[in-house]
PDB file of N, CA and C in Angstrom:
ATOM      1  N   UNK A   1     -76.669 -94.794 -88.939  1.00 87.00           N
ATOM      2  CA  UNK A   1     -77.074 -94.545 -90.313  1.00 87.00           C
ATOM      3  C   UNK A   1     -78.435 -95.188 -90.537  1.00 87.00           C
ATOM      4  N   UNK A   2     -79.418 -94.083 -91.161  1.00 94.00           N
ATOM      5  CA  UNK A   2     -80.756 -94.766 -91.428  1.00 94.00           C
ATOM      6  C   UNK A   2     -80.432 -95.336 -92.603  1.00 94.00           C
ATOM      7  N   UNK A   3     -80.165 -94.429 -93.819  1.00 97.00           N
ATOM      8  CA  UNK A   3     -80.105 -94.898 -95.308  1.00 97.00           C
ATOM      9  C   UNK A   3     -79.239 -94.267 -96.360  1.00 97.00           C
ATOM     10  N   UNK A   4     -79.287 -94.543 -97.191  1.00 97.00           N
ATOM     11  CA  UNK A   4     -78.474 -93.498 -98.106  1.00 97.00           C
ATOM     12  C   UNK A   4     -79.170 -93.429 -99.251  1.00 97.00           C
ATOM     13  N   UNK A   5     -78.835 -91.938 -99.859  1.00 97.00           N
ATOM     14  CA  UNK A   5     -79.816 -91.513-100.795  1.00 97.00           C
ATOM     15  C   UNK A   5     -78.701 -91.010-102.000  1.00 97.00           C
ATOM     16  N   UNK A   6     -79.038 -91.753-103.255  1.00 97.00           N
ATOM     17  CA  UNK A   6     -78.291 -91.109-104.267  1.00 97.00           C
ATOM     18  C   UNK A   6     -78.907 -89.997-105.384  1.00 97.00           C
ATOM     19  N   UNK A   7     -77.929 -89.086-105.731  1.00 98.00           N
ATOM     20  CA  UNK A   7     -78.685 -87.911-106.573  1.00 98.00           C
ATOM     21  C   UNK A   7     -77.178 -88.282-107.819  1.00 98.00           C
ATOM     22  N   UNK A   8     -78.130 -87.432-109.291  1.00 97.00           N
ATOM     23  CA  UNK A   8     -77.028 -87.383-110.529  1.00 97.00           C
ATOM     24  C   UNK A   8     -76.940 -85.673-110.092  1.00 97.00           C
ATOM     25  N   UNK A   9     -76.260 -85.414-110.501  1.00 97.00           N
ATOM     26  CA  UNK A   9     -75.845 -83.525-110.400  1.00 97.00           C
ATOM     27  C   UNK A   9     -76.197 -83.536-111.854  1.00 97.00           C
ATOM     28  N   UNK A  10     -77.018 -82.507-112.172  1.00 95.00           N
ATOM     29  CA  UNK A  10     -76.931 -82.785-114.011  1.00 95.00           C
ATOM     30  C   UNK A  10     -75.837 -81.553-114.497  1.00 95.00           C
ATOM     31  N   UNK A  11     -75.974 -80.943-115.657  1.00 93.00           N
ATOM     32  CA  UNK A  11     -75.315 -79.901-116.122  1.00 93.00           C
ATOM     33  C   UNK A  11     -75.276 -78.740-115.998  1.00 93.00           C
ATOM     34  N   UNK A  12     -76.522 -78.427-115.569  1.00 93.00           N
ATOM     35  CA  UNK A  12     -77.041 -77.412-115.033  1.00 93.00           C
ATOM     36  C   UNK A  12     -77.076 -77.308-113.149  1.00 93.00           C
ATOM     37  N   UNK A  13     -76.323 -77.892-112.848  1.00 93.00           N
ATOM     38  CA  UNK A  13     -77.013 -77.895-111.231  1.00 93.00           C
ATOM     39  C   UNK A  13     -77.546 -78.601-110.708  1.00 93.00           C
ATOM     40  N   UNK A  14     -78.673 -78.971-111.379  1.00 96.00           N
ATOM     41  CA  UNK A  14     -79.726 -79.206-110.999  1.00 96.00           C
ATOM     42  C   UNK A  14     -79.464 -81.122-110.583  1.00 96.00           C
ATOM     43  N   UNK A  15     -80.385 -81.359-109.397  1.00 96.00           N
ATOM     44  CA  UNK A  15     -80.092 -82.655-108.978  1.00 96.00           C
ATOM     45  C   UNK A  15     -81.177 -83.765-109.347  1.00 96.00           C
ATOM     46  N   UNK A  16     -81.163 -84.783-109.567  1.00 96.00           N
ATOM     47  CA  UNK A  16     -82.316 -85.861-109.995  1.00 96.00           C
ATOM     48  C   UNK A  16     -81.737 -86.738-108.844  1.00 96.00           C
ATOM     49  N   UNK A  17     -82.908 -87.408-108.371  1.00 97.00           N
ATOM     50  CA  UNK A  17     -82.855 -88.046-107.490  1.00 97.00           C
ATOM     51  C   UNK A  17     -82.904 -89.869-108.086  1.00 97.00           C
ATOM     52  N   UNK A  18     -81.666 -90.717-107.717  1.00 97.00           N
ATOM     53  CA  UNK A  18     -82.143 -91.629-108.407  1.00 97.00           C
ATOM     54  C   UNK A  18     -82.261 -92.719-107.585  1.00 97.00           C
ATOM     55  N   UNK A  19     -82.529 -92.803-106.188  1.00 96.00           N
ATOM     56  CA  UNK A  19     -83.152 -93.513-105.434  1.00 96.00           C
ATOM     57  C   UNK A  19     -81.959 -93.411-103.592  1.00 96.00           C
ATOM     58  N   UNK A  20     -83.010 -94.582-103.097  1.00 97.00           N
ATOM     59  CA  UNK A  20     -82.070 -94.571-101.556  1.00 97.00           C
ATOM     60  C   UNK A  20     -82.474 -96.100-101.246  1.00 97.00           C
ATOM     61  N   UNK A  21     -81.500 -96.370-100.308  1.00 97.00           N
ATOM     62  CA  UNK A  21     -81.601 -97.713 -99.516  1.00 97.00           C
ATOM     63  C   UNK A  21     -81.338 -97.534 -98.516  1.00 97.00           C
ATOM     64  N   UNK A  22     -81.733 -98.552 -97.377  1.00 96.00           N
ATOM     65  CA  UNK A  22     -81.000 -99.151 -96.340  1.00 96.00           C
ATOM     66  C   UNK A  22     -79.870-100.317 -96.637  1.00 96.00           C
ATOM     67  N   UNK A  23     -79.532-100.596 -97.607  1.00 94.00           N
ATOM     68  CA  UNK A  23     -78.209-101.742 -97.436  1.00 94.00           C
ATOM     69  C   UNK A  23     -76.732-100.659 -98.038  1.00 94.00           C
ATOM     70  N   UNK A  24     -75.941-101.722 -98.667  1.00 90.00           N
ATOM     71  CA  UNK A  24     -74.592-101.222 -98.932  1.00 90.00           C
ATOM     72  C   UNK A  24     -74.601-100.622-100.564  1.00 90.00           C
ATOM     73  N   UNK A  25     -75.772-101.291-101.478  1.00 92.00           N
ATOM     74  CA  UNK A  25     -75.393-101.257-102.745  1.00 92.00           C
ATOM     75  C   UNK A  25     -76.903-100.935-103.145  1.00 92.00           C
ATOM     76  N   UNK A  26     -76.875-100.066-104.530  1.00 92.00           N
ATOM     77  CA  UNK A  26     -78.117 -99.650-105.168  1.00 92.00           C
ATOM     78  C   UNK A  26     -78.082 -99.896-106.455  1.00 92.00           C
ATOM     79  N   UNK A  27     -78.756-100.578-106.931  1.00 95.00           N
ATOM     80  CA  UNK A  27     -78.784-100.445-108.541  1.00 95.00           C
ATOM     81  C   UNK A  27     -79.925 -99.708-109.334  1.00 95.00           C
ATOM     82  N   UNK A  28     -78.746 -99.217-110.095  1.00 93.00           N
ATOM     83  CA  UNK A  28     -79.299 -97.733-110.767  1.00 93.00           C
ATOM     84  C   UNK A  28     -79.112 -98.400-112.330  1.00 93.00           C
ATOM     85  N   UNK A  29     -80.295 -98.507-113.531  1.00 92.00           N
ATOM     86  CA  UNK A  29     -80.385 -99.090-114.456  1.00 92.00           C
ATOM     87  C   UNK A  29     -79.685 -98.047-115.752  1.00 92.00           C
ATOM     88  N   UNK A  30     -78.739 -98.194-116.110  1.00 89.00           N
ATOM     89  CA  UNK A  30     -78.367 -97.438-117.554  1.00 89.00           C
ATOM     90  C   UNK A  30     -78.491 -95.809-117.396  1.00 89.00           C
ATOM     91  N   UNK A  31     -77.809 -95.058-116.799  1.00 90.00           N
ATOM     92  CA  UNK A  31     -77.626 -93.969-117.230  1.00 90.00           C
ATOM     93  C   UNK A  31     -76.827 -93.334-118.441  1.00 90.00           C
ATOM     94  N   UNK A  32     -77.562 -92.629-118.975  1.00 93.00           N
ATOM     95  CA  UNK A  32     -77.382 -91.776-120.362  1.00 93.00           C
ATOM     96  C   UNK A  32     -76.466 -90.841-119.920  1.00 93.00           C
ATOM     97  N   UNK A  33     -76.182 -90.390-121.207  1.00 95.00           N
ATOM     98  CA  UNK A  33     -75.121 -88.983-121.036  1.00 95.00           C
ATOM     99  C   UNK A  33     -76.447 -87.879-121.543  1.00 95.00           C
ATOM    100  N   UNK A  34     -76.281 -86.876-120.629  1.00 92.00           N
ATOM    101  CA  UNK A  34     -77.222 -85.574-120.884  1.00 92.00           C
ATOM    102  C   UNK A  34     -76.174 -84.835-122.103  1.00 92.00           C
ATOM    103  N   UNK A  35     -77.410 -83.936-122.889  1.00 90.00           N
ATOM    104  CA  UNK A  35     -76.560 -83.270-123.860  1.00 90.00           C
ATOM    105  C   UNK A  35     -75.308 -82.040-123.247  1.00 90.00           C
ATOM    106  N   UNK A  36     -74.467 -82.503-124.103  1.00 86.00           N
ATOM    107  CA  UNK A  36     -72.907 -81.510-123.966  1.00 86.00           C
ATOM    108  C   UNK A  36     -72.179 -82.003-122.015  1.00 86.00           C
ATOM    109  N   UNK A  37     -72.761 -83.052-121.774  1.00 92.00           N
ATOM    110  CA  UNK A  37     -72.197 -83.742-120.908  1.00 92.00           C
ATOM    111  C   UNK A  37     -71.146 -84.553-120.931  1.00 92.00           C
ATOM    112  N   UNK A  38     -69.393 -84.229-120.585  1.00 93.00           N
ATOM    113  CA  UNK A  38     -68.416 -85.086-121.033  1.00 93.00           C
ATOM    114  C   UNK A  38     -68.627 -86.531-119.519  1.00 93.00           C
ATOM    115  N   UNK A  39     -69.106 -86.491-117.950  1.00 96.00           N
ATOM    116  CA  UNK A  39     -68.749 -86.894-117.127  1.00 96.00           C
ATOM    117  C   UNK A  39     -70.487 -86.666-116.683  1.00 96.00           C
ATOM    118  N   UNK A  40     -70.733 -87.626-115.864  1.00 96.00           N
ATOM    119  CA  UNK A  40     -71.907 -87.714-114.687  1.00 96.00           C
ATOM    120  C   UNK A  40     -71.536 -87.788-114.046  1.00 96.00           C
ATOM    121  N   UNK A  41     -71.889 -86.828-112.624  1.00 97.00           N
ATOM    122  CA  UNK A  41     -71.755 -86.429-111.443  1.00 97.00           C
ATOM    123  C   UNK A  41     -72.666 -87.156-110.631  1.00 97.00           C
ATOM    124  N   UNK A  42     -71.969 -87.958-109.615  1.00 97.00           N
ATOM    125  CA  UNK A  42     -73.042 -88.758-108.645  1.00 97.00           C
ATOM    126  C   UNK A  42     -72.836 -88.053-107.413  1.00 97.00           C
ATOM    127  N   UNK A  43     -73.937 -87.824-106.326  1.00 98.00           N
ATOM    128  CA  UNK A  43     -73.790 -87.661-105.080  1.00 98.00           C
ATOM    129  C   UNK A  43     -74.499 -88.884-104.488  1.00 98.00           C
ATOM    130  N   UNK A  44     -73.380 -89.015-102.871  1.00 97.00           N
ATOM    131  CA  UNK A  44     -74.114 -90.377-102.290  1.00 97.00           C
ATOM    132  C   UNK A  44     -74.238 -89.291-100.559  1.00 97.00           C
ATOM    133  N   UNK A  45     -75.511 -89.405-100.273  1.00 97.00           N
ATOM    134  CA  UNK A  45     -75.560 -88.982 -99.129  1.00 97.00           C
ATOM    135  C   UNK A  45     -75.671 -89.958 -97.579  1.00 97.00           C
ATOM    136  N   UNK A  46     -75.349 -90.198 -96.371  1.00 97.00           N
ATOM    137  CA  UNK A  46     -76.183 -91.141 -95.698  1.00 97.00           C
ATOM    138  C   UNK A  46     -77.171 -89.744 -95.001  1.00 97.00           C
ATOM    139  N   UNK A  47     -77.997 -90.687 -94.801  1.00 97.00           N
ATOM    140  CA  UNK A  47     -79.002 -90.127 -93.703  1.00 97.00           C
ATOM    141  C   UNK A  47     -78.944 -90.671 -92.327  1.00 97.00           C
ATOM    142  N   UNK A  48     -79.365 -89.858 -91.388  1.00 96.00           N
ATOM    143  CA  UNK A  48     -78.972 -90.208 -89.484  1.00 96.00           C
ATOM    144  C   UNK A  48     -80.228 -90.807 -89.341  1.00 96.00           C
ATOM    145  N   UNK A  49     -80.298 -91.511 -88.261  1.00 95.00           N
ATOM    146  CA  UNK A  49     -81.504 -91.390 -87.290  1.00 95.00           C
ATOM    147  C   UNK A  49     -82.542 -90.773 -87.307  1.00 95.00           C
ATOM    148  N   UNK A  50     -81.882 -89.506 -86.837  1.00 95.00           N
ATOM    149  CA  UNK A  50     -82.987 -88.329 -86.964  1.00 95.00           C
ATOM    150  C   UNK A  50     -83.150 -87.010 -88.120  1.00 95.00           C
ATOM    151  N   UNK A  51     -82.461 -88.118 -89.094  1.00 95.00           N
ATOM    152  CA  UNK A  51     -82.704 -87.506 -90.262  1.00 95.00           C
ATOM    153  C   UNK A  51     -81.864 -86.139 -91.116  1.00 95.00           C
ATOM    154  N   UNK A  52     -80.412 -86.342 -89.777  1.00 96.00           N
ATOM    155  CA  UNK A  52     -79.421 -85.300 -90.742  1.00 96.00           C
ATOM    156  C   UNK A  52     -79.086 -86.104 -91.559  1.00 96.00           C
ATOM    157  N   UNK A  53     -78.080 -85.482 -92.431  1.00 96.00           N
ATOM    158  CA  UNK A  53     -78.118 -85.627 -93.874  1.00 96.00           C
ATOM    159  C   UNK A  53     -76.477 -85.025 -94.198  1.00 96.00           C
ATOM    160  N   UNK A  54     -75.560 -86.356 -93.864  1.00 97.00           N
ATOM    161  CA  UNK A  54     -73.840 -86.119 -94.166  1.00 97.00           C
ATOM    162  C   UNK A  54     -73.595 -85.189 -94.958  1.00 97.00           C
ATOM    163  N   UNK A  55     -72.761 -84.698 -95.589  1.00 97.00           N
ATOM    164  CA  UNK A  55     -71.589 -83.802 -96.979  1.00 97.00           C
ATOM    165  C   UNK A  55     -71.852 -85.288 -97.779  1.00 97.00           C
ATOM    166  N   UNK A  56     -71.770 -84.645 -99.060  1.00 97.00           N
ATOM    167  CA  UNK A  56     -71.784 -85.607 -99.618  1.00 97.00           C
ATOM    168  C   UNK A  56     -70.677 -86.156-100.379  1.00 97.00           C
ATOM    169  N   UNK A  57     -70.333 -87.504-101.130  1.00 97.00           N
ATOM    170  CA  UNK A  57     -69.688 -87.851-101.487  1.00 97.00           C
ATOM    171  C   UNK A  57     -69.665 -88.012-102.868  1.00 97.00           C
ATOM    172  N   UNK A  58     -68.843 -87.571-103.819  1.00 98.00           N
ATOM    173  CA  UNK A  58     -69.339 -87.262-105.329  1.00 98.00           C
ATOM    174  C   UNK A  58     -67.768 -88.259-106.118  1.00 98.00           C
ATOM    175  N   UNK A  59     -68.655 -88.896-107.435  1.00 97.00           N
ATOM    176  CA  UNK A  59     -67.437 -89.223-108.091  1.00 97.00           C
ATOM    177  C   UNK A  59     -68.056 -89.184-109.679  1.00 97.00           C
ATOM    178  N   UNK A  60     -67.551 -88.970-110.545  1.00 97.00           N
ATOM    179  CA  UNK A  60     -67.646 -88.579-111.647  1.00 97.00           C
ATOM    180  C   UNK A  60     -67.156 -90.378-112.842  1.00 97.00           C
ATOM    181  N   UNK A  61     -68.153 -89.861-113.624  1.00 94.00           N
ATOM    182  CA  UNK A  61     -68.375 -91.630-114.688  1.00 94.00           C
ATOM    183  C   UNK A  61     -68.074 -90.984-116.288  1.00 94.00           C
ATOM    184  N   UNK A  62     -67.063 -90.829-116.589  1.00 95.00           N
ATOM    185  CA  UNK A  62     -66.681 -90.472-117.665  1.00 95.00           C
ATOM    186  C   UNK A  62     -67.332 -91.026-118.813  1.00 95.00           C
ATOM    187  N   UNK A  63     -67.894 -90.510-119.974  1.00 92.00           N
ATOM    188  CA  UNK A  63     -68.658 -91.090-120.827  1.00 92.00           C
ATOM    189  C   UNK A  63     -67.601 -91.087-122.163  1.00 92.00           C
TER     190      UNK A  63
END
């Protein structure tokens, strides 16, 4: 494992990228609820070596 990269899924699809590391833990400062959003969708990806890129792992933050 090189790193891991986290994305929000928004409402639309669409992904925001809200950073990556090399360690175990990331801190991500105060996320908002987008409009007509009941839940935020996180994806956590790792990245390889040579730069594949796992399935990702998603869990949802109820607002």
């Amino acid at each position: 494992m090189r790193h891991y990269t986290l994305h929000r899924v928004l409402p639309d699809g669409a992904r925001r990228f809200l950073g990556a590391t090399c360690q175990q833990a990331h801190f991500v400062p105060g996320p908002k609820p987008e409009q007509g959003e009941r839940a935020a969708r996180f994806e956590l990806h790792t990245v390889g070596e040579l730069y594949s890129v796992s399935t990702a792992a998603t869990t949802d933050h109820p607002w």
